Amino acid sequence: FNNPTDVAVDAAGNVYVADRDNNRIQKFDNTGKFLLKWGSQGFGEGQFQQPSGLTIDTDGNAYVTEWNRPLQVFDGSGNLLAKSTDTFYGCNGIAVDADGTVYVANSDDHCVRVFERSQVPTPTPNVVLDVVLNNSRV
């Protein structure tokens, strides 16, 4: 690792690490065995500029935030499923509850953005998430 910034665990016990300065996500099983990694430095789809926030939903999809970049969603194998149309400035955390509601701590905008499952399209290849539908202050 080179400055890991977040960790998340899926329902199967797999551990995901946001490896910030290596610009990637790494996945391990529950015994610590390395399974896979994805991402590289850049501004394209599936690339990162210092991933900072990471969470896993009940379907095993990984939601990744970066400091001044769109939210990206990947399946458990690291395939890009969707990305936001909005750039999040100052993301410090992300969570997804059991109902699929997504919460993003957006420090530069001084709010927590809340996106209900009905407002986020089911992730499919090349779908862009419209995350500006419900910009709620919590």
C-alpha positions as CSV (number, residue, x, y, z in Angstrom):
1,F,0.0,0.0,0.0
2,N,0.9,3.6,-0.5
3,N,-1.2,5.7,1.8
4,P,-4.4,3.6,2.2
5,T,-7.3,5.9,2.9
6,D,-10.4,3.7,3.3
7,V,-11.4,0.1,3.8
8,A,-14.7,-1.7,3.2
9,V,-16.0,-5.3,3.6
10,D,-18.5,-7.0,1.4
11,A,-21.1,-9.6,2.5
12,A,-18.8,-12.5,1.7
13,G,-16.1,-11.0,3.9
14,N,-13.8,-9.7,1.2
15,V,-11.8,-6.6,2.1
16,Y,-11.4,-3.7,-0.3
17,V,-8.8,-1.0,0.3
18,A,-8.6,2.4,-1.3
19,D,-4.8,2.6,-2.1
20,R,-4.7,6.3,-2.5
21,D,-1.2,7.1,-3.8
22,N,-1.1,4.0,-6.0
23,N,-4.4,5.2,-7.5
24,R,-6.1,1.8,-7.2
25,I,-8.5,-0.4,-5.3
26,Q,-7.2,-3.7,-3.9
27,K,-9.3,-6.6,-2.9
28,F,-8.4,-9.4,-0.5
29,D,-10.3,-12.4,0.9
30,N,-11.2,-12.6,4.6
31,T,-7.9,-14.4,5.3
32,G,-5.8,-11.6,3.7
33,K,-5.1,-13.4,0.5
34,F,-4.7,-10.9,-2.4
35,L,-7.5,-11.4,-5.0
36,L,-7.2,-8.5,-7.5
37,K,-6.6,-4.8,-8.0
38,W,-8.0,-2.2,-10.4
39,G,-7.4,1.3,-11.4
40,S,-4.5,3.5,-12.5
41,Q,-3.6,7.1,-12.3
42,G,-5.5,9.2,-14.8
43,F,-8.7,11.0,-15.6
44,G,-10.5,8.4,-17.7
45,E,-13.2,6.0,-16.8
46,G,-11.9,3.5,-14.2
47,Q,-8.9,5.6,-13.5
48,F,-8.2,7.5,-10.3
49,Q,-6.7,10.6,-8.9
50,Q,-6.1,9.5,-5.3
51,P,-9.2,7.5,-4.3
52,S,-10.3,8.6,-0.8
53,G,-13.7,7.0,0.0
54,L,-14.9,3.5,-0.5
55,T,-18.1,1.5,0.3
56,I,-19.7,-1.7,-0.8
57,D,-23.5,-2.1,-1.4
58,T,-25.5,-5.2,-0.7
59,D,-25.0,-6.4,-4.3
60,G,-21.2,-6.3,-3.9
61,N,-20.7,-3.1,-6.0
62,A,-17.9,-0.8,-4.9
63,Y,-18.6,3.0,-4.8
64,V,-15.4,5.0,-5.0
65,T,-14.9,8.7,-4.3
66,E,-12.0,10.9,-5.0
67,W,-11.2,14.5,-3.9
68,N,-12.3,16.4,-6.9
69,R,-13.7,13.8,-9.3
70,P,-16.9,12.0,-10.2
71,L,-18.2,9.1,-8.1
72,Q,-17.4,5.8,-9.8
73,V,-19.2,2.4,-9.3
74,F,-17.6,-0.9,-10.0
75,D,-18.7,-4.5,-9.7
76,G,-16.8,-6.9,-7.4
77,S,-14.4,-7.7,-10.2
78,G,-13.4,-4.1,-10.8
79,N,-15.4,-3.5,-13.9
80,L,-16.8,0.0,-14.2
81,L,-20.6,0.0,-14.0
82,A,-21.4,3.7,-13.7
83,K,-20.1,7.1,-12.9
84,S,-21.7,10.3,-11.7
85,T,-22.3,13.3,-13.9
86,D,-21.3,15.6,-11.1
87,T,-17.9,16.2,-9.6
88,F,-17.6,16.0,-5.9
89,Y,-15.3,18.5,-4.4
90,G,-13.8,17.5,-1.1
91,C,-15.3,14.0,-0.6
92,N,-14.3,12.7,2.8
93,G,-16.6,9.6,3.1
94,I,-19.2,7.5,1.5
95,A,-21.7,5.0,2.7
96,V,-24.6,2.9,1.3
97,D,-27.3,1.6,3.5
98,A,-29.3,-1.7,3.2
99,D,-32.0,0.0,1.1
100,G,-29.4,1.3,-1.4
101,T,-29.4,4.9,-0.3
102,V,-26.0,6.5,-1.0
103,Y,-24.5,9.1,1.4
104,V,-21.5,11.2,0.4
105,A,-19.7,13.6,2.8
106,N,-19.0,16.6,0.6
107,S,-16.8,18.9,2.8
108,D,-16.2,21.6,0.2
109,D,-19.9,22.0,-0.3
110,H,-20.5,21.8,3.5
111,C,-23.1,19.0,3.2
112,V,-23.9,15.3,3.1
113,R,-25.5,14.4,-0.2
114,V,-28.2,11.8,0.0
115,F,-29.3,9.8,-3.1
116,E,-32.1,7.3,-2.7
117,R,-32.0,4.0,-4.6
118,S,-34.9,5.1,-6.8
119,Q,-32.9,8.1,-7.9
120,V,-29.8,6.1,-8.9
121,P,-30.2,4.0,-12.0
122,T,-29.3,0.3,-11.7
123,P,-25.6,0.1,-12.5
124,T,-25.1,-1.2,-16.0
125,P,-22.1,-0.7,-18.4
126,N,-21.6,2.9,-19.4
127,V,-24.6,4.2,-17.4
128,V,-23.9,7.7,-16.0
129,L,-25.4,8.3,-12.5
130,D,-27.3,11.5,-12.2
131,V,-26.3,12.3,-8.6
132,V,-27.6,15.8,-8.6
133,L,-31.3,14.7,-8.2
134,N,-31.4,14.9,-4.4
135,N,-28.8,17.2,-3.0
136,S,-29.9,17.1,0.7
137,R,-28.3,18.8,3.6
138,V,-28.3,16.4,6.6
